[in-house]
CSV table of C-alpha atoms and ligand atoms in Angstrom, one decimal:
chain,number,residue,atom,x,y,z
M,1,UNK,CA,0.0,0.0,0.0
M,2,UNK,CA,2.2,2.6,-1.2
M,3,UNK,CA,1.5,6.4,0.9
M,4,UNK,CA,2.8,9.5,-0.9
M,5,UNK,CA,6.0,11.0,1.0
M,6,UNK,CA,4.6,13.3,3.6
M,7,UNK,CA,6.0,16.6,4.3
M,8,UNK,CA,4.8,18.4,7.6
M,9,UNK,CA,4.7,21.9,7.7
M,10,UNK,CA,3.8,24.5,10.1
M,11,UNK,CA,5.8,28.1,12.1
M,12,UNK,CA,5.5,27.7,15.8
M,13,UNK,CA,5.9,30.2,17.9
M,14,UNK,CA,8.8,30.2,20.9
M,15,UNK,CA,6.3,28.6,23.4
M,16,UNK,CA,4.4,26.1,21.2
M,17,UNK,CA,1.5,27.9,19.6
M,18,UNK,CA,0.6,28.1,15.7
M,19,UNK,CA,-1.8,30.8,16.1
M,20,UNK,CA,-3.3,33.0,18.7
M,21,UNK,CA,-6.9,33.0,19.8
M,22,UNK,CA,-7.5,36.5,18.0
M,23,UNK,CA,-10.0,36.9,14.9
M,24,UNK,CA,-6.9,37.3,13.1
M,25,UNK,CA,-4.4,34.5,11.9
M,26,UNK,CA,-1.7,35.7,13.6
M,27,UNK,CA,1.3,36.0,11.0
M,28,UNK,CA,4.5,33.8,12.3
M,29,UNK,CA,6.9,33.6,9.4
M,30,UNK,CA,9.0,36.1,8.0
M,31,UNK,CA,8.0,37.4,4.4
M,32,UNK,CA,11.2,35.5,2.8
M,33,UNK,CA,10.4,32.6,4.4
M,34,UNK,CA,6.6,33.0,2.9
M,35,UNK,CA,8.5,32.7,-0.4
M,36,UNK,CA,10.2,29.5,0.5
M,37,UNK,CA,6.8,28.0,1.5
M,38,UNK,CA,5.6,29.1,-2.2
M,39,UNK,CA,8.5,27.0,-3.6
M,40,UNK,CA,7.8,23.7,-1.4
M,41,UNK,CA,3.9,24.0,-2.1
M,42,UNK,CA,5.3,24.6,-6.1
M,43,UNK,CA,7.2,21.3,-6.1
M,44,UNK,CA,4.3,19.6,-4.2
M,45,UNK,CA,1.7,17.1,-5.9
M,46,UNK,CA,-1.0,18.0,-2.8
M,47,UNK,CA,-1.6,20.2,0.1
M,48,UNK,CA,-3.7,19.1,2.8
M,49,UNK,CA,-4.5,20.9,5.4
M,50,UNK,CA,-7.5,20.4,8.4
M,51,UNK,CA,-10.9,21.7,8.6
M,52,UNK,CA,-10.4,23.5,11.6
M,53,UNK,CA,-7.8,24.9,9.8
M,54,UNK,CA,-10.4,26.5,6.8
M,55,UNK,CA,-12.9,27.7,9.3
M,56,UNK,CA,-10.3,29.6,11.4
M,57,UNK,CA,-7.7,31.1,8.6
M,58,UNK,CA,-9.8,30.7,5.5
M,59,UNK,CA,-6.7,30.1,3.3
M,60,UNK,CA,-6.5,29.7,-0.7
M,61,UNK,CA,-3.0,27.4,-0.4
M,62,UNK,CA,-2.1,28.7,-3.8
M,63,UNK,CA,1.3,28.8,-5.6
M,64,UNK,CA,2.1,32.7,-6.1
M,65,UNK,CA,4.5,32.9,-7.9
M,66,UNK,CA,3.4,32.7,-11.6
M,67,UNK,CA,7.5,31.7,-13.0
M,68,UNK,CA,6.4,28.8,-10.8
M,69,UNK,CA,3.1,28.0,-11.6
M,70,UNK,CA,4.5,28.2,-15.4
M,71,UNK,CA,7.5,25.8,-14.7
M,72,UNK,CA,4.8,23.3,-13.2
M,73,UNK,CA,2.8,23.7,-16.3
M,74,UNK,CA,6.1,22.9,-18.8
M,75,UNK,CA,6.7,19.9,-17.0
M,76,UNK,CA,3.2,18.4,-17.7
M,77,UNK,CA,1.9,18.8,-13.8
M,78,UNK,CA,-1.3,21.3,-13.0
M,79,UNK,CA,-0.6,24.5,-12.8
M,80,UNK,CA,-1.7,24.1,-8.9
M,81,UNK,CA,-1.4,21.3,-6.6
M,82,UNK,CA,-4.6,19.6,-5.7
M,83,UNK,CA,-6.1,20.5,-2.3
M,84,UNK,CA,-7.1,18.2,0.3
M,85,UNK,CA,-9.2,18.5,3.3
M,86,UNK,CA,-10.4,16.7,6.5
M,87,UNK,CA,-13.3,16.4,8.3
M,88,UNK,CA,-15.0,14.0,10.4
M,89,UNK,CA,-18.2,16.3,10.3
M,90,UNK,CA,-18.3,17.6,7.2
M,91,UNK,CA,-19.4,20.8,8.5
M,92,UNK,CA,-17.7,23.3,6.3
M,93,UNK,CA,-18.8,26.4,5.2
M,94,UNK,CA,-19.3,25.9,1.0
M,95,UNK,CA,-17.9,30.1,0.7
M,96,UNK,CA,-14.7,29.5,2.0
M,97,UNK,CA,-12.2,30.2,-0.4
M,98,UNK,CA,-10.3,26.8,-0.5
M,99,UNK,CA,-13.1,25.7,-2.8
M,100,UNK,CA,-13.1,28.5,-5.5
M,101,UNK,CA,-9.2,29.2,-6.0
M,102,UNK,CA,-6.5,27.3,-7.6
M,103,UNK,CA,-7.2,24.0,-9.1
M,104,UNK,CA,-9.1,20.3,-8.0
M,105,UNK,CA,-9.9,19.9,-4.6
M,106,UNK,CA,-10.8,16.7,-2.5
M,107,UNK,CA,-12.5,16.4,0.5
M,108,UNK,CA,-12.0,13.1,2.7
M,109,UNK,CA,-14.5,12.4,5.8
M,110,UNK,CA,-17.1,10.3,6.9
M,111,UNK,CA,-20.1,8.4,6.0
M,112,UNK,CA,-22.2,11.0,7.6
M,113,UNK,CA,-19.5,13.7,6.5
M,114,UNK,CA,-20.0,13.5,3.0
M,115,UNK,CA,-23.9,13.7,3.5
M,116,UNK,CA,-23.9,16.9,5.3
M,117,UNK,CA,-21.1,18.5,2.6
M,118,UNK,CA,-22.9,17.5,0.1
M,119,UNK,CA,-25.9,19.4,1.1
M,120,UNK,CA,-24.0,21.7,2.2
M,121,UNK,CA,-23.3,22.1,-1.4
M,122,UNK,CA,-19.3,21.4,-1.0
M,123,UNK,CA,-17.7,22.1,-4.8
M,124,UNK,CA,-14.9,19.2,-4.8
M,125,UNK,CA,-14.5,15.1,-5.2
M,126,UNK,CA,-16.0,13.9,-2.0
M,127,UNK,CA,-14.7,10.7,-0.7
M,128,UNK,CA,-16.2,8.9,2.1
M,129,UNK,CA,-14.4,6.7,4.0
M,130,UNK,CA,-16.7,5.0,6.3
M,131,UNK,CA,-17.6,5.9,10.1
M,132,UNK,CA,-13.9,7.2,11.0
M,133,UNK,CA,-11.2,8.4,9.1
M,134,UNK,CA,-8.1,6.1,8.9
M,135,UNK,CA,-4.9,8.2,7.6
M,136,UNK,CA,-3.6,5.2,6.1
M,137,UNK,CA,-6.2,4.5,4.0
M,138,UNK,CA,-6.3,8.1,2.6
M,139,UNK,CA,-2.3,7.9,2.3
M,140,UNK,CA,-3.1,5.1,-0.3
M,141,UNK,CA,-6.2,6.7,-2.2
M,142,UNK,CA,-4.3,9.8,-2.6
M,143,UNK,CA,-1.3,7.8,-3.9
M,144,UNK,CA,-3.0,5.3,-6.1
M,145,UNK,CA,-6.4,7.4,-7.4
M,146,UNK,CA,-4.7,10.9,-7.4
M,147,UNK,CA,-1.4,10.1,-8.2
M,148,UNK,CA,-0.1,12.1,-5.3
M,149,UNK,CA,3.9,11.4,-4.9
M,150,UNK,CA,4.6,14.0,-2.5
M,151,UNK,CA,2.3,16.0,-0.1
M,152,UNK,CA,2.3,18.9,1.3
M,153,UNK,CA,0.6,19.2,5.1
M,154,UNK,CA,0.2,22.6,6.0
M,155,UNK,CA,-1.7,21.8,9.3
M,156,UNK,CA,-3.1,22.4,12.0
M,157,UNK,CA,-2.3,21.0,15.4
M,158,UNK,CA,-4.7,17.7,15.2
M,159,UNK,CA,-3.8,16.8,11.8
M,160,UNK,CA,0.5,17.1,12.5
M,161,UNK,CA,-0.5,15.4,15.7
M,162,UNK,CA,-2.3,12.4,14.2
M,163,UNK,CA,-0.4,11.7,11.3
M,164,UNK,CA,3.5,12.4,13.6
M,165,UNK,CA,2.0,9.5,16.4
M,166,UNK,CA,1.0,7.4,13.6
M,167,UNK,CA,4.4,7.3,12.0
M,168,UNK,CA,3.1,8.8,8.4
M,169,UNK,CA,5.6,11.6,8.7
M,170,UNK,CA,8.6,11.2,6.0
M,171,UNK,CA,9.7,15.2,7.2
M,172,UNK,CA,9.1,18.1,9.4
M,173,UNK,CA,9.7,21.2,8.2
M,174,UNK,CA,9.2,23.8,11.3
M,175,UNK,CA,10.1,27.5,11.1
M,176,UNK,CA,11.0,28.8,14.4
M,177,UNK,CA,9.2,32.1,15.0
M,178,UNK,CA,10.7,34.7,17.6
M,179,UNK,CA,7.6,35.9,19.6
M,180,UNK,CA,5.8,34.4,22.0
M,181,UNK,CA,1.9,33.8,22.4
M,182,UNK,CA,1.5,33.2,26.2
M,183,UNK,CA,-2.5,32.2,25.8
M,184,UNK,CA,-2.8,28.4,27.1
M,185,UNK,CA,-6.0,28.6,25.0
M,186,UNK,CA,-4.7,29.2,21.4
M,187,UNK,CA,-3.8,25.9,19.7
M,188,UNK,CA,-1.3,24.1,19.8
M,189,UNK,CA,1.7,22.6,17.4
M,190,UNK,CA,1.4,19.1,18.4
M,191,UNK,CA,-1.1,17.8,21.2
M,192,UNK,CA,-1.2,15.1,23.4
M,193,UNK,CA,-0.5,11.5,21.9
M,194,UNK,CA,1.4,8.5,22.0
M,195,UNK,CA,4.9,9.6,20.2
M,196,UNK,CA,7.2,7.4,18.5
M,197,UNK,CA,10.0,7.2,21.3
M,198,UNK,CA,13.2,8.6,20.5
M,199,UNK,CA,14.9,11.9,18.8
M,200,UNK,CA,14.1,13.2,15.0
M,201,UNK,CA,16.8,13.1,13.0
M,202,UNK,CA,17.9,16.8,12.0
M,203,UNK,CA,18.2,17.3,8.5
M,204,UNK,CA,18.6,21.1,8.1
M,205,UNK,CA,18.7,24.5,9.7
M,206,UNK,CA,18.7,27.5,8.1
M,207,UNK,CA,17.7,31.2,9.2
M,208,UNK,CA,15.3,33.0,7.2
M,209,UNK,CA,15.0,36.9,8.2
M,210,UNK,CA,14.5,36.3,11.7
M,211,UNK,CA,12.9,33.1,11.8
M,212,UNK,CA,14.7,29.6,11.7
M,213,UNK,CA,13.7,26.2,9.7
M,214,UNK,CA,14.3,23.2,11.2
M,215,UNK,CA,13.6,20.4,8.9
M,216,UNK,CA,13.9,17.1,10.8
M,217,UNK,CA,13.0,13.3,10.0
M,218,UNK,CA,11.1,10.8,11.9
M,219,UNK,CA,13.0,7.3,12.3
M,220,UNK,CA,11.4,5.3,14.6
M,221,UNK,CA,10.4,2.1,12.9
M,222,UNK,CA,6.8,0.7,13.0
M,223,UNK,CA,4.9,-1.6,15.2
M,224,UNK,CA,4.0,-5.2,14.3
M,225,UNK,CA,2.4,-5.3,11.2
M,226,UNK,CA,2.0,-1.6,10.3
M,227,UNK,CA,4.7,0.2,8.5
M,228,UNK,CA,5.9,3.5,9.6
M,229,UNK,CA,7.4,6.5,7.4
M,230,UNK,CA,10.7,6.0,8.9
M,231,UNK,CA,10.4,2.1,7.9
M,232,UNK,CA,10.4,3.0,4.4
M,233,UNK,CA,14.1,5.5,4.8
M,234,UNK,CA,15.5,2.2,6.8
M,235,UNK,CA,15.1,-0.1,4.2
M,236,UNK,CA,15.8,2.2,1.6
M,237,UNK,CA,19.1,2.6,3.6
M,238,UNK,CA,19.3,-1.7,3.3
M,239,UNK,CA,19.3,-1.2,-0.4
M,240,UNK,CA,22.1,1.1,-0.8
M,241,UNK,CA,24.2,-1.0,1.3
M,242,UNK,CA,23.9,-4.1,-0.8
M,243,UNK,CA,25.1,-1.8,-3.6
M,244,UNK,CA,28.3,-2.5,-1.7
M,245,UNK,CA,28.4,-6.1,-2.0
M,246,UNK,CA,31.7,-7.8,-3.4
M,247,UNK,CA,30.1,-9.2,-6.4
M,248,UNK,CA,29.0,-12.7,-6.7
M,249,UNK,CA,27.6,-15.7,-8.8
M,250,UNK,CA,27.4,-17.8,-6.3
M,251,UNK,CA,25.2,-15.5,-3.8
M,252,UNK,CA,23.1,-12.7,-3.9
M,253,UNK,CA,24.2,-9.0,-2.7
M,254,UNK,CA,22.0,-7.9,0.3
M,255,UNK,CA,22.2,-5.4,2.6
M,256,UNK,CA,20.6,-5.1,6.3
M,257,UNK,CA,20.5,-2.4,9.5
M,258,UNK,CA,19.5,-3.1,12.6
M,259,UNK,CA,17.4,-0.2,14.3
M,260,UNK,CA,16.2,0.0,18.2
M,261,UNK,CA,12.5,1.0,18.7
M,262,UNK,CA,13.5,4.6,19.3
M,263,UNK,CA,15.1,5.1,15.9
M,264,UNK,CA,18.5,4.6,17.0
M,265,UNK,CA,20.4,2.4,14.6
M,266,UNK,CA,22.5,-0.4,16.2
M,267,UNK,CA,24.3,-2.1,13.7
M,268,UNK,CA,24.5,-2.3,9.6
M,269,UNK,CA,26.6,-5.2,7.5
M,270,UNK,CA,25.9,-6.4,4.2
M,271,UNK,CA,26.9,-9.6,2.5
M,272,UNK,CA,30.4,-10.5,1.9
M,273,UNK,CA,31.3,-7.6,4.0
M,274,UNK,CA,34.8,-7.4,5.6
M,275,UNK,CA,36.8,-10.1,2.9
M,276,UNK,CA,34.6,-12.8,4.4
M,277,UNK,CA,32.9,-15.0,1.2
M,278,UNK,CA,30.1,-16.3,2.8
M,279,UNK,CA,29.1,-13.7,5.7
M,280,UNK,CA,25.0,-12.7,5.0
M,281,UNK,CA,24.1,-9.4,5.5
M,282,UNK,CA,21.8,-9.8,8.3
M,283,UNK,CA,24.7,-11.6,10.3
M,284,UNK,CA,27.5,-9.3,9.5
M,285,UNK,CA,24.9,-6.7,11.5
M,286,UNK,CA,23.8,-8.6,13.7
M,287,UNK,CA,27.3,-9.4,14.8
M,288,UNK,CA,27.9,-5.7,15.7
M,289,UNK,CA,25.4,-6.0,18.1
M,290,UNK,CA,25.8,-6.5,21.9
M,291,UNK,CA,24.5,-10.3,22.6
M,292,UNK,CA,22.9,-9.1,25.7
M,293,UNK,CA,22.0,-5.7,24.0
M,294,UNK,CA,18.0,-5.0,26.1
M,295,UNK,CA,17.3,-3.0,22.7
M,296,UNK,CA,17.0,-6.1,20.4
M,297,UNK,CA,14.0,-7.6,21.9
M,298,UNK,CA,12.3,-4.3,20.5
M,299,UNK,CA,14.0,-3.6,17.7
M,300,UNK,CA,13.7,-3.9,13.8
M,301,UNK,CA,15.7,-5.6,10.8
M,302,UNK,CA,16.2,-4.0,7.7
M,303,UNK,CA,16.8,-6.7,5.0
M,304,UNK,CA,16.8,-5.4,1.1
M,305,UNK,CA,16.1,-9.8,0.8
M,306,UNK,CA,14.1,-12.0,3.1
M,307,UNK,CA,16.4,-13.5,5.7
M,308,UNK,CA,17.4,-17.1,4.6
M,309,UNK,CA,15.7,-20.1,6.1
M,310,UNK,CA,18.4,-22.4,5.1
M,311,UNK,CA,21.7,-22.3,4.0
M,312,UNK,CA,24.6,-24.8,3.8
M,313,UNK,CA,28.1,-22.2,4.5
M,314,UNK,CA,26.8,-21.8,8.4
M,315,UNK,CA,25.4,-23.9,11.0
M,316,UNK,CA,22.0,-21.4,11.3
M,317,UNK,CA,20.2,-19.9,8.3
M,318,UNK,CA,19.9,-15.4,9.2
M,319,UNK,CA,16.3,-16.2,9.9
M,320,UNK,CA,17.2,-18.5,13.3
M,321,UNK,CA,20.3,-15.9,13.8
M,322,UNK,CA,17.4,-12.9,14.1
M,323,UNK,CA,15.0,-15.0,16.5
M,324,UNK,CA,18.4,-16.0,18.0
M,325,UNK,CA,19.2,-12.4,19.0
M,326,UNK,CA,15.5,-11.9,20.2
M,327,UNK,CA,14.4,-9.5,17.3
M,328,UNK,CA,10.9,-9.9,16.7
M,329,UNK,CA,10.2,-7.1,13.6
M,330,UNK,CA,11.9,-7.5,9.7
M,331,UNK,CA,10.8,-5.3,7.5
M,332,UNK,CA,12.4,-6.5,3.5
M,333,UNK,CA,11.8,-5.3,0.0
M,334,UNK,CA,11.7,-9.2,-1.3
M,335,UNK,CA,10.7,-12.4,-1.1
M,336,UNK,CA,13.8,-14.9,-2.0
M,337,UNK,CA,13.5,-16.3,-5.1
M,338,UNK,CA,14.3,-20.2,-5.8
M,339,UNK,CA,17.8,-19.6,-7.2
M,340,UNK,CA,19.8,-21.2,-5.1
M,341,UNK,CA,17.3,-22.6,-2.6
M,342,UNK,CA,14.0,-24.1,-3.3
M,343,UNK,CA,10.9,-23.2,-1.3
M,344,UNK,CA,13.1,-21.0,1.3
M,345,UNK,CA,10.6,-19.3,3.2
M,346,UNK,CA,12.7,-17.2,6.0
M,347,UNK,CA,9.6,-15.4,6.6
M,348,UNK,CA,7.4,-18.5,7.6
M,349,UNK,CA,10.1,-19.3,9.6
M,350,UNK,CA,10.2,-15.6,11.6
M,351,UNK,CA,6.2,-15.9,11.4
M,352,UNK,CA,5.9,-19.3,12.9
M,353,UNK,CA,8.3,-17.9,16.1
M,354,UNK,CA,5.9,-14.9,16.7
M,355,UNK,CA,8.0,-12.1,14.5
M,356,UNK,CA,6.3,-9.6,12.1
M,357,UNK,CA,7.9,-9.8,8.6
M,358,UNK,CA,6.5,-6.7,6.5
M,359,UNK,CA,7.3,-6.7,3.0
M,360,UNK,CA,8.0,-3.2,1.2
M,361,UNK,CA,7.3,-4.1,-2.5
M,362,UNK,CA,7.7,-0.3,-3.4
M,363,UNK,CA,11.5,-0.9,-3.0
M,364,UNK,CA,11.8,-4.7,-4.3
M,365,UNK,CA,12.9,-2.9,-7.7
M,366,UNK,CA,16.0,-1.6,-5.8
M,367,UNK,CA,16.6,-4.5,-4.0
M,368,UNK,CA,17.2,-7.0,-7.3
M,369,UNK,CA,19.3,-4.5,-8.6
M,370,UNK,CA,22.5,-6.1,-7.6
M,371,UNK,CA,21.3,-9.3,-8.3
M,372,UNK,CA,20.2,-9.1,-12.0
M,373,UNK,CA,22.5,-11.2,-12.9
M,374,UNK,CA,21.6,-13.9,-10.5
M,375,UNK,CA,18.1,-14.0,-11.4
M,376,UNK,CA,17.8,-12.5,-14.7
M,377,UNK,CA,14.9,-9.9,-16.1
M,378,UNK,CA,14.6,-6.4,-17.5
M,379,UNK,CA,15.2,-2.9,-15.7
A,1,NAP,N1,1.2,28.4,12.1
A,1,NAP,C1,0.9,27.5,11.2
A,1,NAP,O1,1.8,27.1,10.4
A,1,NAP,C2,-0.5,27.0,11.0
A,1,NAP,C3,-0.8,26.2,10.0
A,1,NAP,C4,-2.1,25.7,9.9
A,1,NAP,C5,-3.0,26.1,10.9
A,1,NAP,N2,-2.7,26.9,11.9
A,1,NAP,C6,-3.6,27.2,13.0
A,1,NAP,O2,-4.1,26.1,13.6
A,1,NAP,C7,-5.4,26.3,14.0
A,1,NAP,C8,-6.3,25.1,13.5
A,1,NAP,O3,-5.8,23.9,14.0
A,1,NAP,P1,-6.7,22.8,14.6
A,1,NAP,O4,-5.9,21.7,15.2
A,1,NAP,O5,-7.8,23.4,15.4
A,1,NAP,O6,-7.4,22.2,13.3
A,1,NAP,P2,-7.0,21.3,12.1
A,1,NAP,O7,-5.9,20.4,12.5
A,1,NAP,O8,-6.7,22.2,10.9
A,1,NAP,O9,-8.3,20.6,11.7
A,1,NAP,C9,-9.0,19.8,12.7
A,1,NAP,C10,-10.2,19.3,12.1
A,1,NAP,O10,-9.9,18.4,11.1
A,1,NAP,C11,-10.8,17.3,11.0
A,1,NAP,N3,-10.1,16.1,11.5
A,1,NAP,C12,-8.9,16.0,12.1
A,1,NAP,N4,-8.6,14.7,12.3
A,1,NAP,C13,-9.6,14.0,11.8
A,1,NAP,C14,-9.9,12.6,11.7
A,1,NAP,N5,-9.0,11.7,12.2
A,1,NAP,N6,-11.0,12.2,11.2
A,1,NAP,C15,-11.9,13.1,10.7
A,1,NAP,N7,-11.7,14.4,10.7
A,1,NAP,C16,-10.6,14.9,11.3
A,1,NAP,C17,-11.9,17.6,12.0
A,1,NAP,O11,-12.9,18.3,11.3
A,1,NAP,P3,-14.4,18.4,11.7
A,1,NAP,O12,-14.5,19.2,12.9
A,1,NAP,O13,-15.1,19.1,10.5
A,1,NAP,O14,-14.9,17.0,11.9
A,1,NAP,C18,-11.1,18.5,13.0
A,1,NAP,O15,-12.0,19.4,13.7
A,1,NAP,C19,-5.9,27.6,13.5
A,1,NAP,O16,-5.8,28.5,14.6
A,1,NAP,C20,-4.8,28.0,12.5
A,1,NAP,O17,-4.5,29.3,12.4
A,1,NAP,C21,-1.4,27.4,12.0
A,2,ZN,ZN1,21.1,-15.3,5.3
């Protein structure tokens, strides 16, 4: 279920707050850094942003600048980027001007949601999406029915919130305004939730005027079954490492990381590493890791291939060597094919032992790369 990669954006205040409680939106960012918003929302697919949002600011969410709108309009994209809304109740007022500037809207919300917009007389595509709102699902219906690759998320505090504790967030982009709000009653940046433990990774910083942008990346991996943002960045990460294989044609080129529940990565090998001929990737990492190391009971491996269930060059296959070290979560890009072992099936193996084995087709392209020659086909 492939999501588009998600982009949060928002200007905070220095205690917290995205707005004030005034009539007024109260203006956070600098006018240079308004510019650079224009440019992200340019090279955007879609821009979501809350209901609670429209009914409090009103935006449009347009691209300005017409050099940009032009440039998206020589490359074949719409001249804006579609905008996307949120609302359980559907209770929006059909004036506002997100509906009648810039270019296709879509509206997700309930059952009941799309009943009351649609007498409400709502100009956009309606999609209902059953009693509640599941993110995931509207991750995957803007991805596979809109063709949205990247989106924008311009707010407000419940929508960052929901979609950062649900670990849908590829980036945070936050620009650090220099006043303060004081008012415990205006909203808030993020709210209450269950966070994915550990620290962002910080990709950026930059002052604009007097405001500075922080763009960060979420990397704590998923839970069980359900992939997180940060899941996909891992694995991608498991790819380029079997890049570095020594070549073979006798053994396929895999790479693997090991990463703790809080995003901190333990360990990364990938096959052949270090002048050994027969090491597997998942072992070569796995023996960076403390034996006794508390973290692996809750942590994650990364394997660009299934882990092997069998194989004759070591007394126990990478499958046994994960369960072995107490690991309970692999995420991989691809299922082993039968080249050089029939019916392996490392990942009824991890099942059968209680582990969650997520596959990541959107990446099993990447992952064969090193091995065309092992298993033959185009690209
Ligand atoms: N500084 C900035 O960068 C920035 C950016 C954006 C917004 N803001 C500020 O943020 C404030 C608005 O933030 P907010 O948190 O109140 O509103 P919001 O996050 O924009 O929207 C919340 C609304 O979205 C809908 N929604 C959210 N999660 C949903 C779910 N899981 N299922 C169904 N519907 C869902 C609900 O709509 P219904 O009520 O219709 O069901 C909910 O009331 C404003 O003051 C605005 O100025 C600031
Ligand atoms: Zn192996």
């Amino acid at each position: 279920m492939p999501h588009p990669y998600v982009l949060l954006s928002a200007a905070v205040s220095l205690d917290g707050y995205l707005d004030d409680t005034g009539p007024e939106r109260l203006l956070l960012s600098s006018p240079a850094d308004f510019d650079r918003v224009d440019e992200v929302r340019a090279s955007v697919d879609a821009i979501l942003v809350g209901a609670g949002t429209i009914r409090a600011d009103n935006p449009r969410l347009l691209v300005n600048a017409p050099g940009r709108r032009a440039a998206r309009l020589a490359e074949g994209r719409p001249e804006y980027p579609l905008k996307v809304t949120v609302s359980g109740s559907g209770d929006l007022d059909p004036a506002a001007q997100f509906w009648h500037t810039g270019g296709e809207k879509v509206l997700y919300t309930t059952d009941r949601g799309a009943e009351r917009a649609r007498a409400l007389g709502i100009t956009a595509d309606v999609v209902p999406l059953g009693s509640g709102l599941d993110w995931r699902r509207l991750l995957t219906h803007l991805h596979d029915v809109r063709g949205v690759r990247r989106l924008m998320v311009e707010g407000g505090g419940q929508i960052h919130t929901q979609l950062l504790t649900q670990g849908l967030a590829d980036e945070l982009q936050l620009v650090l305004a220099p006043l303060f709000v004081g008012d415990p009653a205006a909203p808030r940046l993020f709210g209450p939730g269950s966070y994915q433990g550990g620290r962002l990774r910080l990709l950026e910083t930059r002052a604009i005027g007097d405001v500075v942008l922080m763009r960060y990346r979420p990397t704590a991996p998923g839970t069980g079954p359900l992939p997180s943002a940060a899941d996909h960045h891992w694995l991608a990460l498991a790819c380029e490492l079997a890049e570095r294989c020594p070549p073979s044609d006798t053994a396929f080129s895999v790479g693997a990381v090991v990463v703790a529940a809080d995003g901190t990565e333990l360990a990364r090998g990938y096959s052949r590493e270090g002048g050994d001929p027969v090491v597997h990737a998942e072992e070569a990492a796995l023996a960076k890791t403390g034996p006794d190391d508390p973290r692996l009971a809750t942590a994650t491996v990364y394997s660009s291939l299934e882990p092997c269930a069998r194989r004759s060059s070591r007394p126990l296959p990478c499958a046994r060597l994960i369960l072995a070290a107490g690991v309970r979560r692999v995420v991989t890009a691809w299922r082993e094919p039968d080249t050089f072992v029939a019916g392996a099936d490392g990942s009824g193996l991890l099942a059968a032992a209680g582990a969650d084995v997520v596959v990541l087709a959107e990446h099993e392209e990447r992952a064969k790369a090193p091995n065309r020659h092992l298993i033959g086909g185009g690209r």
